[in-house]
PDB file of C-alpha atoms and ligand atoms in Angstrom:
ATOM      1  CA  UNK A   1      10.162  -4.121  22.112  1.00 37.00           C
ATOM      2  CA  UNK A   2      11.094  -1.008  20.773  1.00 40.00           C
ATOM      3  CA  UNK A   3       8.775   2.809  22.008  1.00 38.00           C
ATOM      4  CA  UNK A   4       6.160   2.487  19.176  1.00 42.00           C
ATOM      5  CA  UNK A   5       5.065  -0.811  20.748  1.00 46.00           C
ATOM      6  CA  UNK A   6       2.899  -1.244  23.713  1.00 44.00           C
ATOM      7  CA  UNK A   7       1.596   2.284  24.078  1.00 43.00           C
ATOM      8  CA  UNK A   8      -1.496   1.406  21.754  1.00 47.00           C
ATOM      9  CA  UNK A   9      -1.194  -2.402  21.551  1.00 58.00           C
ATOM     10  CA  UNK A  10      -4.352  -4.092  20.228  1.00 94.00           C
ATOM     11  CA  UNK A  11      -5.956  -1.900  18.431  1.00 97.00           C
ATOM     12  CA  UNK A  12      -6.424  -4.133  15.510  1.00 98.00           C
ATOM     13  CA  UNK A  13      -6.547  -7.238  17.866  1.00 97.00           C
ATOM     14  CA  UNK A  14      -8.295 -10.380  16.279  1.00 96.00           C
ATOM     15  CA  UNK A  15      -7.887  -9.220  12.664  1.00 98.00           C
ATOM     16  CA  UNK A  16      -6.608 -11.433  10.218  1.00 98.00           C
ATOM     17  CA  UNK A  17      -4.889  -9.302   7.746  1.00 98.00           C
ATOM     18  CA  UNK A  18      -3.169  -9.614   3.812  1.00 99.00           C
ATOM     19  CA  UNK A  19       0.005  -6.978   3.518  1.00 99.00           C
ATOM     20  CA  UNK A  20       0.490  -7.072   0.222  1.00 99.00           C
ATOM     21  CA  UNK A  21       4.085  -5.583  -1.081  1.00 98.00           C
ATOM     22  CA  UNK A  22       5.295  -6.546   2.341  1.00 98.00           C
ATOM     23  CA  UNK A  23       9.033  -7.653   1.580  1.00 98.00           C
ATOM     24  CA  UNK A  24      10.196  -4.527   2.348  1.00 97.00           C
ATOM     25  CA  UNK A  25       9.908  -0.760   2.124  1.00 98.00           C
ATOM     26  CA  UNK A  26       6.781   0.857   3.282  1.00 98.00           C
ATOM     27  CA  UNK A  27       4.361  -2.899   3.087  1.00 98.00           C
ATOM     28  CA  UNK A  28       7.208  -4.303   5.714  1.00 98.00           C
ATOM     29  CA  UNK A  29       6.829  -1.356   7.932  1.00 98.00           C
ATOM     30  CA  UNK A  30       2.950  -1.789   7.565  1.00 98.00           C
ATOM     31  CA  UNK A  31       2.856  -5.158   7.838  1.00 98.00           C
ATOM     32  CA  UNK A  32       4.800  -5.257  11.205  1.00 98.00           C
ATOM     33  CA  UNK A  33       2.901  -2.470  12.314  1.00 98.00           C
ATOM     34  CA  UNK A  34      -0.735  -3.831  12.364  1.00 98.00           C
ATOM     35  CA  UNK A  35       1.434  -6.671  13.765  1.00 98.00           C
ATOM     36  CA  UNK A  36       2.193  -4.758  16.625  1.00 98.00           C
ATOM     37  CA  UNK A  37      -1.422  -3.848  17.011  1.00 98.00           C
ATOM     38  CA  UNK A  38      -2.400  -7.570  17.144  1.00 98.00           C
ATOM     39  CA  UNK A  39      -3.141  -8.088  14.068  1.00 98.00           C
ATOM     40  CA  UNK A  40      -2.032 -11.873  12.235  1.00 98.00           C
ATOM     41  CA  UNK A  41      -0.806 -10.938   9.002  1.00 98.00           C
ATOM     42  CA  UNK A  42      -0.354 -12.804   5.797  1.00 99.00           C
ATOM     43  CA  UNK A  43       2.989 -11.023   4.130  1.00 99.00           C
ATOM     44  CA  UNK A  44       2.609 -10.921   0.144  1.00 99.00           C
ATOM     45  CA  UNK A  45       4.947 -10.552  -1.822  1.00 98.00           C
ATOM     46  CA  UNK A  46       6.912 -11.744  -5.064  1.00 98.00           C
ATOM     47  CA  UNK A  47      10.291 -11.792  -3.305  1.00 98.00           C
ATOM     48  CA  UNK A  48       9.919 -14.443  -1.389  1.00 98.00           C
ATOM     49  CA  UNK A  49      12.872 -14.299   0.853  1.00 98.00           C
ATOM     50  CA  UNK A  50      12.197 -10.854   1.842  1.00 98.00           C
ATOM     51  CA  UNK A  51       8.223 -11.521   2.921  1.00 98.00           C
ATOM     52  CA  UNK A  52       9.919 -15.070   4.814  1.00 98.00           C
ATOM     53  CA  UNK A  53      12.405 -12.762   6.408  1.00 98.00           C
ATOM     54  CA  UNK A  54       9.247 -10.140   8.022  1.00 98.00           C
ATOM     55  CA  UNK A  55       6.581 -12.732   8.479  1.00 98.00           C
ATOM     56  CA  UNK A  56      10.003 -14.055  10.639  1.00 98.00           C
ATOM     57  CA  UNK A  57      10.739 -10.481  12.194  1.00 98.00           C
ATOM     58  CA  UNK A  58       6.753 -10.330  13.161  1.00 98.00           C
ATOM     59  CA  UNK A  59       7.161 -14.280  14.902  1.00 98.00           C
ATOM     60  CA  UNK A  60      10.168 -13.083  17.110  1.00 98.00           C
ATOM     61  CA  UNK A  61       8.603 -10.080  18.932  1.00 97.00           C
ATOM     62  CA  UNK A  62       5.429 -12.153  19.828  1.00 97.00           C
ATOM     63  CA  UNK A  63       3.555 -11.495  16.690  1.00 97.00           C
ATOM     64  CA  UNK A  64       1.980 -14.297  14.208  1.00 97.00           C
ATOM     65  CA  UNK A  65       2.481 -13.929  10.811  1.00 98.00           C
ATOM     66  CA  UNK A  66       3.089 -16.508   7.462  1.00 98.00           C
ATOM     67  CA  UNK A  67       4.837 -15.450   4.706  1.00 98.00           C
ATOM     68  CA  UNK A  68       2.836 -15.885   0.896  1.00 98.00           C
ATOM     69  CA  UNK A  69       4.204 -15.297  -2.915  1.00 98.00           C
ATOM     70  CA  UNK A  70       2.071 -14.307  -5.371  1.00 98.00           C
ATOM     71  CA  UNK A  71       2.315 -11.799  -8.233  1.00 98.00           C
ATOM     72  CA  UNK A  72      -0.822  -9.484  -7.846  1.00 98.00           C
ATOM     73  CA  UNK A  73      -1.080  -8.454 -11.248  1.00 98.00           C
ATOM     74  CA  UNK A  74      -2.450 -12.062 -11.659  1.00 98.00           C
ATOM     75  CA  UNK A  75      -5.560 -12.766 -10.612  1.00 98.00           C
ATOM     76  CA  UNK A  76      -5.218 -16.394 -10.010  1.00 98.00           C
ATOM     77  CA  UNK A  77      -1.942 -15.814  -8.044  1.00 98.00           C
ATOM     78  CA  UNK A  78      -4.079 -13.056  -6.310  1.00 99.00           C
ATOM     79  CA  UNK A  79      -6.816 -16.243  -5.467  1.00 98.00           C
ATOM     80  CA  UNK A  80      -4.183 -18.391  -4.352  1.00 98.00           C
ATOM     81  CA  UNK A  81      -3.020 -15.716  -1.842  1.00 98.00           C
ATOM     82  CA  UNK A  82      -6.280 -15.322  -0.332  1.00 98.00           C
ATOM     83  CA  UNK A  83      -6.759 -19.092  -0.209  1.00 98.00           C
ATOM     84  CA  UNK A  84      -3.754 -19.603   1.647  1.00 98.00           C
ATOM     85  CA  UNK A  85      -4.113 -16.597   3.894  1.00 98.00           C
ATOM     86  CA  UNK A  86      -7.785 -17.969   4.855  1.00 98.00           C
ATOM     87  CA  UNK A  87      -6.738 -21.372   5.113  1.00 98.00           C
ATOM     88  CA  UNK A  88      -4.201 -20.361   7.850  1.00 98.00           C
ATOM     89  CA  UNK A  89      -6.063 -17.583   9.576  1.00 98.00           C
ATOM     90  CA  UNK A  90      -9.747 -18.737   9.321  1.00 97.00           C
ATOM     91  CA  UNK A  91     -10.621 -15.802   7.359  1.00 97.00           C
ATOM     92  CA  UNK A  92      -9.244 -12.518   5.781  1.00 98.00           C
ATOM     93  CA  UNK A  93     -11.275  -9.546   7.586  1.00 97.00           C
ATOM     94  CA  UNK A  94      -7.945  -6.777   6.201  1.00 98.00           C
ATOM     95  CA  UNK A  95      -6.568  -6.120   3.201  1.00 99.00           C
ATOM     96  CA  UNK A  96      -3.852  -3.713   3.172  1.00 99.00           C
ATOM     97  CA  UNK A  97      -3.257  -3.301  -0.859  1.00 99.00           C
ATOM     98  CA  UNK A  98       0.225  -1.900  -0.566  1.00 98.00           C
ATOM     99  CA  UNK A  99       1.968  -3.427  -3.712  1.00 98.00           C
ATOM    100  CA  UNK A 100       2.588  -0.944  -6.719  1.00 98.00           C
ATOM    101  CA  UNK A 101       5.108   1.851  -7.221  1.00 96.00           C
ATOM    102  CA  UNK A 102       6.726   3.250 -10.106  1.00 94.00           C
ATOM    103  CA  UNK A 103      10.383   1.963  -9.907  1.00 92.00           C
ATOM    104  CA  UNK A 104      11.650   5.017 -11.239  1.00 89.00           C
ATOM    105  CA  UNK A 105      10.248   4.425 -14.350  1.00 93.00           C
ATOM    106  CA  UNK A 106       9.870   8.101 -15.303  1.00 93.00           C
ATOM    107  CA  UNK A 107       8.983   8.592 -19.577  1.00 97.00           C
ATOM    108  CA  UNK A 108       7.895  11.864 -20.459  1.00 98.00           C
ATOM    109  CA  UNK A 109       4.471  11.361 -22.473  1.00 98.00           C
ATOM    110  CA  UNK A 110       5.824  11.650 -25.888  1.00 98.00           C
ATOM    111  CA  UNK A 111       8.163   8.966 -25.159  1.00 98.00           C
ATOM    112  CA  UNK A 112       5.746   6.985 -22.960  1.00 98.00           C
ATOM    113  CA  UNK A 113       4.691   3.471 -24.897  1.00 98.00           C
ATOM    114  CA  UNK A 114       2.677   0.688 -24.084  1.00 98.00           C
ATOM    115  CA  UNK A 115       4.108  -1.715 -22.623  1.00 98.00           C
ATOM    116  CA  UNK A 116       5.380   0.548 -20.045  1.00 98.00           C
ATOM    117  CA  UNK A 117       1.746   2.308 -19.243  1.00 98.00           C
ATOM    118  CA  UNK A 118      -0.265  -0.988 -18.865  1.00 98.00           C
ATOM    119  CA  UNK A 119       2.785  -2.460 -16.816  1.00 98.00           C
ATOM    120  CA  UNK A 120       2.219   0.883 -14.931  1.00 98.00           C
ATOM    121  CA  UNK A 121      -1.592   0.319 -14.074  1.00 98.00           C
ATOM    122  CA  UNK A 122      -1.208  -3.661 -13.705  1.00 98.00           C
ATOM    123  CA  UNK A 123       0.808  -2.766 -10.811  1.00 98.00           C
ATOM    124  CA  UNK A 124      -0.854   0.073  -9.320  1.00 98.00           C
ATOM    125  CA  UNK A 125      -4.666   0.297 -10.024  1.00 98.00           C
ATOM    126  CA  UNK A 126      -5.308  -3.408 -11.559  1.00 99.00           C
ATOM    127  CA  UNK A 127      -3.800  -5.256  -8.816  1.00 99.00           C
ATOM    128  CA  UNK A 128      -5.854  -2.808  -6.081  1.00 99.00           C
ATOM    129  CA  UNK A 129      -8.989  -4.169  -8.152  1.00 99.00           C
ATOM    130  CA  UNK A 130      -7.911  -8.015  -8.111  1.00 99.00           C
ATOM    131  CA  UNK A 131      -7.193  -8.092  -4.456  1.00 99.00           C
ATOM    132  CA  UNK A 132     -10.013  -6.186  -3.380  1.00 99.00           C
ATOM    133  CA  UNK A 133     -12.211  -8.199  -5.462  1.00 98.00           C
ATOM    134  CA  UNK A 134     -10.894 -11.240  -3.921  1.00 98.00           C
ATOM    135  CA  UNK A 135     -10.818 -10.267  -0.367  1.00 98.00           C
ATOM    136  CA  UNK A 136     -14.208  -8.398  -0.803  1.00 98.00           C
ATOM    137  CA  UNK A 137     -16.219 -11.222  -2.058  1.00 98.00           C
ATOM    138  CA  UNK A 138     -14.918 -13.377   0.813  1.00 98.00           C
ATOM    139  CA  UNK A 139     -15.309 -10.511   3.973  1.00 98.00           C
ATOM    140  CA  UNK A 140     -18.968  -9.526   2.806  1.00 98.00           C
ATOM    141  CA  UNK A 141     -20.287 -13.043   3.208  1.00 97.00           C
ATOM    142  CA  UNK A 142     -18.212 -13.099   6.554  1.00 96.00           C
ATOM    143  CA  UNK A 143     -19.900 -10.156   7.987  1.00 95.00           C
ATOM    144  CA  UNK A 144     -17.314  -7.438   6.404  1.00 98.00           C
ATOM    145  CA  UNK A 145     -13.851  -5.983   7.451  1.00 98.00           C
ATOM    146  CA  UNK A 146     -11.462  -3.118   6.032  1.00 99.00           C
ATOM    147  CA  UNK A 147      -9.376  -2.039   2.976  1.00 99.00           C
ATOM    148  CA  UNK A 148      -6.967   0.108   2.940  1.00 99.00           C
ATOM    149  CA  UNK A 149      -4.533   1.024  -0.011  1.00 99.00           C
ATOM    150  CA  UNK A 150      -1.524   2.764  -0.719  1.00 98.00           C
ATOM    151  CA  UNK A 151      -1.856   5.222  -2.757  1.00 98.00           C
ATOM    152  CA  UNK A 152       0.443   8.116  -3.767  1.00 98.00           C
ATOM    153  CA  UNK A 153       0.541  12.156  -3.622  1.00 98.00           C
ATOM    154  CA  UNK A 154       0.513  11.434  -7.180  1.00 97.00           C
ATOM    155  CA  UNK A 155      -3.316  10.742  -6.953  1.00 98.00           C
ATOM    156  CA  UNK A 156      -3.475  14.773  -6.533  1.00 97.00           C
ATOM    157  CA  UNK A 157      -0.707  15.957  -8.333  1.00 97.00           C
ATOM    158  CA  UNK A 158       1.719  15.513 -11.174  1.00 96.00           C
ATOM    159  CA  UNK A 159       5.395  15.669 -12.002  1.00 93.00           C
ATOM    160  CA  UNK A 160       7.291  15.555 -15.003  1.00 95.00           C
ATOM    161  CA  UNK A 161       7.609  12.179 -16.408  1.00 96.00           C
ATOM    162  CA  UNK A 162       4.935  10.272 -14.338  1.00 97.00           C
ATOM    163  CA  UNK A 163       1.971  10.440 -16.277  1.00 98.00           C
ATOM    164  CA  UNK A 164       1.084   6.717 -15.745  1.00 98.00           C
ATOM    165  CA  UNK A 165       1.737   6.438 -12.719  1.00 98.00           C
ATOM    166  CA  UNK A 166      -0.526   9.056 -11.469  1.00 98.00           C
ATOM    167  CA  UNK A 167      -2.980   8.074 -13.586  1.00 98.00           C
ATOM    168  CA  UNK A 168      -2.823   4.388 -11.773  1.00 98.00           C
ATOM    169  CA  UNK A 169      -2.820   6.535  -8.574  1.00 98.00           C
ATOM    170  CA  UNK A 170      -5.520   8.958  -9.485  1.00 98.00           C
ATOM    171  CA  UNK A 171      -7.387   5.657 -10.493  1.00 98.00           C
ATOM    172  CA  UNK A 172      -6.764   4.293  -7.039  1.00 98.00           C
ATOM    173  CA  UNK A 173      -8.212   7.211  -5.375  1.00 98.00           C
ATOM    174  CA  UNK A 174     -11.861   6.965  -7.496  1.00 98.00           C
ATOM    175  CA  UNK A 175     -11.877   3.125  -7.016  1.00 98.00           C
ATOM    176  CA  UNK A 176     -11.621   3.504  -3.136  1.00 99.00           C
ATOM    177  CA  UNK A 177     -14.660   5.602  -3.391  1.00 98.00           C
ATOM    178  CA  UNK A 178     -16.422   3.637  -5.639  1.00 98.00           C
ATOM    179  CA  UNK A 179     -15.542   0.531  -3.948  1.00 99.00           C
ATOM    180  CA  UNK A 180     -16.755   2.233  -0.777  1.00 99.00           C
ATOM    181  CA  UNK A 181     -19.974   3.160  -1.720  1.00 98.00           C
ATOM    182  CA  UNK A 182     -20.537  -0.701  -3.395  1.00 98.00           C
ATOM    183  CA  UNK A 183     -19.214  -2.256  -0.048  1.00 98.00           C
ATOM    184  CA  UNK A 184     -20.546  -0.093   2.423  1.00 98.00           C
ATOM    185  CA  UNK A 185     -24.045  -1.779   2.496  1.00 98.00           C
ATOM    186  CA  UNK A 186     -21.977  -5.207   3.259  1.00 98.00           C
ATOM    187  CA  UNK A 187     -20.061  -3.888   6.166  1.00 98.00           C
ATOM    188  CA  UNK A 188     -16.739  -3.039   4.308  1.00 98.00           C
ATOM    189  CA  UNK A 189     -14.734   0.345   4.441  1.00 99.00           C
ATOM    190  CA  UNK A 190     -12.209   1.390   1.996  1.00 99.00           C
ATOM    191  CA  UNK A 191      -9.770   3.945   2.296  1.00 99.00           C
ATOM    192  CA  UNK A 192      -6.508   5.345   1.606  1.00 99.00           C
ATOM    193  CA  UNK A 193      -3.435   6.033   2.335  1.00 99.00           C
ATOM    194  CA  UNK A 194      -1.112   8.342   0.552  1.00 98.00           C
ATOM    195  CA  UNK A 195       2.446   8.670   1.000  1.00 98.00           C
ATOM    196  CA  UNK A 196       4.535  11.441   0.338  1.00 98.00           C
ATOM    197  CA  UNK A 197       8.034  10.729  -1.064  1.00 97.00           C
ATOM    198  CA  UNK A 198       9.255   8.035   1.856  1.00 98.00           C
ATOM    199  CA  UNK A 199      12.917   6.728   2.005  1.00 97.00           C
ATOM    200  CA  UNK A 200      12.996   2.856   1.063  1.00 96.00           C
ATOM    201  CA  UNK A 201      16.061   0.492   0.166  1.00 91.00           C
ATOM    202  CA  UNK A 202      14.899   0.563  -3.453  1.00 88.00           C
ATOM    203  CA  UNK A 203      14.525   4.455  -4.341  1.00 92.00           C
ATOM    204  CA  UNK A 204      17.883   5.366  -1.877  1.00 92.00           C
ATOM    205  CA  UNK A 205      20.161   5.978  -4.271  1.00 90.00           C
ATOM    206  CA  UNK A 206      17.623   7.970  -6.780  1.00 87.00           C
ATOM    207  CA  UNK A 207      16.825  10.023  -3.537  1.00 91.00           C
ATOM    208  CA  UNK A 208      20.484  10.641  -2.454  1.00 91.00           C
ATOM    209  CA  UNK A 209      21.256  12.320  -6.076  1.00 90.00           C
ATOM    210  CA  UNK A 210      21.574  16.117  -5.447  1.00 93.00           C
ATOM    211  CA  UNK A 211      19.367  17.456  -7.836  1.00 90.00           C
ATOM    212  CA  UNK A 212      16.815  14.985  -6.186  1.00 89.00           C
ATOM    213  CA  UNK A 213      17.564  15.751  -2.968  1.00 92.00           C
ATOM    214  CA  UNK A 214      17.254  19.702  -3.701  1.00 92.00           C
ATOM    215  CA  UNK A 215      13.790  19.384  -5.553  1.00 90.00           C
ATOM    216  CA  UNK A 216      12.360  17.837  -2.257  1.00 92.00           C
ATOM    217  CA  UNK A 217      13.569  20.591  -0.063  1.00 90.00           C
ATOM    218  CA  UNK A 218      11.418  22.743  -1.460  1.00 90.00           C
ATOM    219  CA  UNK A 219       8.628  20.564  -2.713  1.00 94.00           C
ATOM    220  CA  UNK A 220       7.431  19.443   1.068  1.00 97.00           C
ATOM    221  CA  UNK A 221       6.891  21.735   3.646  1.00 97.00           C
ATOM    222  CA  UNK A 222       8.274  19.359   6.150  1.00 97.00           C
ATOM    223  CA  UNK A 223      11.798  19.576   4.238  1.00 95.00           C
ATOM    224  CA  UNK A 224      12.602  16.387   4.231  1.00 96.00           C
ATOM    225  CA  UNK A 225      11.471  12.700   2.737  1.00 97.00           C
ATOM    226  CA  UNK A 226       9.775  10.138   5.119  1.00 98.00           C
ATOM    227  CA  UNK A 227      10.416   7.082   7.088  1.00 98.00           C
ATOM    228  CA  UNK A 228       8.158   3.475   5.839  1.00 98.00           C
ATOM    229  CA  UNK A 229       7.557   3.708   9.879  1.00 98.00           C
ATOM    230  CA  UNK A 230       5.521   7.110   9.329  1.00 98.00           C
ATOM    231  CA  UNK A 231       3.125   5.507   7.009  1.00 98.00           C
ATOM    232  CA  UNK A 232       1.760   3.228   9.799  1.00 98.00           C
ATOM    233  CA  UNK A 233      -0.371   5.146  11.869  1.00 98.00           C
ATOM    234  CA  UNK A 234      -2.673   5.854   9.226  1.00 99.00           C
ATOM    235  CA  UNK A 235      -3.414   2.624   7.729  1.00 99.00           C
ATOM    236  CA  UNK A 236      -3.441   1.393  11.790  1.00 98.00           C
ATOM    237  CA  UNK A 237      -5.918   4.221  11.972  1.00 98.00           C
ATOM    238  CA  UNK A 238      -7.879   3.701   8.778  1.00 99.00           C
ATOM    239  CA  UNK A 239      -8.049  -0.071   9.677  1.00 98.00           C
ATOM    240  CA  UNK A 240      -9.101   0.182  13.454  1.00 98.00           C
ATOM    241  CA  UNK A 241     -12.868   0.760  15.103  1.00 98.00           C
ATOM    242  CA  UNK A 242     -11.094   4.265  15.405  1.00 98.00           C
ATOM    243  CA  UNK A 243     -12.354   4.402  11.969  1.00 98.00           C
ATOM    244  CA  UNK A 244     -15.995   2.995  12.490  1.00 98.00           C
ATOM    245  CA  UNK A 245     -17.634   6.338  10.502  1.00 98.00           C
ATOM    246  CA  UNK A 246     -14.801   6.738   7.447  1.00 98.00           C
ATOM    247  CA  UNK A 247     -14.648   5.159   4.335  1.00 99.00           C
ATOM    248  CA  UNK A 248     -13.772   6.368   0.824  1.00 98.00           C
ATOM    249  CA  UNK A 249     -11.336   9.094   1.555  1.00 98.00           C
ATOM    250  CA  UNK A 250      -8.029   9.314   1.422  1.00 98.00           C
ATOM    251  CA  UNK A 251      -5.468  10.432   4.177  1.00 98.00           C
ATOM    252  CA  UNK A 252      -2.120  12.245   2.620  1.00 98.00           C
ATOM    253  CA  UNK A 253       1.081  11.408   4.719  1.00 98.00           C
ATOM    254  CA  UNK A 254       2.888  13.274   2.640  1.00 98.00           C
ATOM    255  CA  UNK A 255       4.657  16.537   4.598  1.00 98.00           C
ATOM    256  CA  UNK A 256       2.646  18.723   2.780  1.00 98.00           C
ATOM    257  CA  UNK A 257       3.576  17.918  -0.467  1.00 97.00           C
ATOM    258  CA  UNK A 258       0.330  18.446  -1.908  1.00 97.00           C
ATOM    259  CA  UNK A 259      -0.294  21.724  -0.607  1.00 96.00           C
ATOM    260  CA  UNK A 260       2.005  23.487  -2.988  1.00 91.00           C
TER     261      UNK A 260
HETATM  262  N1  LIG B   1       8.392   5.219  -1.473  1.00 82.32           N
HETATM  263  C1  LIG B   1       7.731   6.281  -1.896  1.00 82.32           C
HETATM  264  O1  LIG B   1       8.303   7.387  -2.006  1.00 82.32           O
HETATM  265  C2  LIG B   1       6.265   6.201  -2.208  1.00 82.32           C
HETATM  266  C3  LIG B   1       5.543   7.386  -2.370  1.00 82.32           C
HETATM  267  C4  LIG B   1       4.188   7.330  -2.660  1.00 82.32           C
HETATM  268  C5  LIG B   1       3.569   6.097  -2.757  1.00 82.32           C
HETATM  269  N2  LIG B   1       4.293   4.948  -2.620  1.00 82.32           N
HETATM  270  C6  LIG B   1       3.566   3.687  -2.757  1.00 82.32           C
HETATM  271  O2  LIG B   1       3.843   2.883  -1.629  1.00 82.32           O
HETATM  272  C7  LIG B   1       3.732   1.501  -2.001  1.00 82.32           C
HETATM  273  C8  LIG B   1       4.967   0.764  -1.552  1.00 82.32           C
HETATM  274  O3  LIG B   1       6.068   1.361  -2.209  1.00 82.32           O
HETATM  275  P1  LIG B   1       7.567   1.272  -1.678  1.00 82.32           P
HETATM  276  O4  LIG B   1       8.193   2.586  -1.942  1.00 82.32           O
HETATM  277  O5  LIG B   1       7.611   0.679  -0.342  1.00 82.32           O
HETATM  278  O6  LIG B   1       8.131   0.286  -2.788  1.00 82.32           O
HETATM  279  P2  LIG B   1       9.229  -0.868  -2.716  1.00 82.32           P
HETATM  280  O7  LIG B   1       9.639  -1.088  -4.116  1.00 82.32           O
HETATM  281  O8  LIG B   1      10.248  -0.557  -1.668  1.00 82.32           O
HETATM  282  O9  LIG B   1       8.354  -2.087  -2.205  1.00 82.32           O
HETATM  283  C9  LIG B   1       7.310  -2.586  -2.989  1.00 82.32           C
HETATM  284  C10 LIG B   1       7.131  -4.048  -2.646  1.00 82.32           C
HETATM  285  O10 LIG B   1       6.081  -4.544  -3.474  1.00 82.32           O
HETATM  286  C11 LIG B   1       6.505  -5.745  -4.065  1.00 82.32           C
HETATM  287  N3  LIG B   1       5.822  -5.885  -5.343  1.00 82.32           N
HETATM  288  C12 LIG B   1       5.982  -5.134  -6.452  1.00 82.32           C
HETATM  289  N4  LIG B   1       5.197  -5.590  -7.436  1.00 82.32           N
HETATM  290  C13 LIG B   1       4.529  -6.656  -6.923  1.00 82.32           C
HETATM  291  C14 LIG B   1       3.586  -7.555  -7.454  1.00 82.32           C
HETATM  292  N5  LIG B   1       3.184  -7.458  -8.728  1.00 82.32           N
HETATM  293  N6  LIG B   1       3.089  -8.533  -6.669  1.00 82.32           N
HETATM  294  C15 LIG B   1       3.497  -8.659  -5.379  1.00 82.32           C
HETATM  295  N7  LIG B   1       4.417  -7.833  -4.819  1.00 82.32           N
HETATM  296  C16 LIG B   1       4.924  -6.849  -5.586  1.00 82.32           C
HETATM  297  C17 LIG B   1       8.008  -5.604  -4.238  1.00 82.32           C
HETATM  298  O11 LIG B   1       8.654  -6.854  -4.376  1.00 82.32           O
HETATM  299  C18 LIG B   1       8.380  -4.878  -2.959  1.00 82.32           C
HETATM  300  O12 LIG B   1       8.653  -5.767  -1.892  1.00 82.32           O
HETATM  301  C19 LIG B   1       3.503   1.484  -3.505  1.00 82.32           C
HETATM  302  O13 LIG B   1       2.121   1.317  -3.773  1.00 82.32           O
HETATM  303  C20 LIG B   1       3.956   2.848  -3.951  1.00 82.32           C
HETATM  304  O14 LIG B   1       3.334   3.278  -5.136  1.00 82.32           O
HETATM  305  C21 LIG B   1       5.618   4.975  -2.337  1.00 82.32           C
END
């Protein structure tokens, strides 16, 4: 048991949660983090080896987790995922909608086409709307429960080259609040969370270029990237009782990257 757990064990006790994006990067530090809170989690993913391998990691430090593949830019992949996640759990009351990011697909918009910007919002904003239809429809007729999404600093601001992926982000961030205002009356909170430029096995190597490296020295205040682990206490937060009064915002994690 490493210092994170313990200290605030069970604060999402009894939850049965979907981590979706969970094979790795920040959705494996999520998902074993409401793990460590109590949570059971259902670990989503396409690469299937990599959600096996952290449902696993959850099972040997005393948590309880199943691993599940499904695209979620499909919706009937998205209802299979609940299915199973509710067939094993008894219900879904969490849905952390962590899958999306923009692979480094950066196009500046006079060279950005089509296939590329719906491929862009199927991951980010379309798949948000699938699973939290899904999961919705399910946790208001079982009393209600909590979303929470990833979302990106690039829901405030934009960069060179990322024009459709902030505008799946930005899209993100007026969904939550819509969603939030539609689910509130059914006992369902939605919220955010928005990472800053975090350190994961897939963007390593674009982060460790110099140039890279330079621009994010001086674009966060912190002055440096983050670790997945960083992004937890939010979402624990955002998910939690601790949370009883919020819904609809949207909590940067980002060093300060989007005060500049
Ligand atoms: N890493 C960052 O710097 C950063 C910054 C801001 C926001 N984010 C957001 O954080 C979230 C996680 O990003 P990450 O950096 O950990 O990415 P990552 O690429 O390391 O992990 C994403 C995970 O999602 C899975 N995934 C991708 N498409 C999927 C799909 N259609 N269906 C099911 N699973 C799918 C991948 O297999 C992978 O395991 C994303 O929403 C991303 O936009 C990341």
């Amino acid at each position: 048991m490493n210092s994170r757990e313990g200290a605030n064990a069970g604060r999402l006790s009894g939850r049965r949660a979907i981590v979706t994006g969970a094979a790795g990067g920040i959705g494996a530090a999520l998902a074993r983090g409401i793990a460590r809170e109590g949570a059971t989690v259902a670990c989503v993913d396409i690469n299937e080896d990599g959600a096996k391998e952290v449902a696993a990691s959850i099972g040997e430090v005393g948590g309880r987790a199943i691993s599940v593949v499904a695209d979620v830019t499909d919706l009937d992949q998205v209802e299979r995922m609940h299915a199973a996640a509710s067939d094993a759990f008894g219900g879904v009351d969490l849905l952390v909608a962590n899958a999306g990011g923009s692979r480094g697909e950066m196009v500046p918009f006079l060279e950005l086409e089509s296939p590329l910007w719906h491929r862009m919002i199927d991951r980010n904003l379309t798949s948000v709307y699938y699973c939290g239809l899904v999961c919705a429809r399910q946790m208001a007729s079982n009393g209600g429960g909590a979303i929470v999404v990833t979302s990106s600093q690039l829901s405030e601001v934009a960069r060179p080259g990322m024009g459709h992926y902030a505008a799946a982000k930005g899209g993100v961030r007026q969904l939550v609040k819509a969603m939030a205002v539609d689910l509130a009356p059914h006992g369902i909170r939605v919220n955010a969370m928005a990472p800053g430029p975090t350190l994961t096995p897939g963007n390593r190597a674009m982060f460790e270029r110099p140039e890279v490296a330079a621009t994010h020295q001086h674009t966060i205040p912190l002055g440096r990237v983050a670790d997945p682990e960083e992004m937890v206490g939010a979402v624990v937060y955002l998910a939690s009782e601790e949370a009883s009064f919020t819904t609809g915002t949207t909590i940067f994690v980002d060093g300060g990257y989007t005060i500049l």
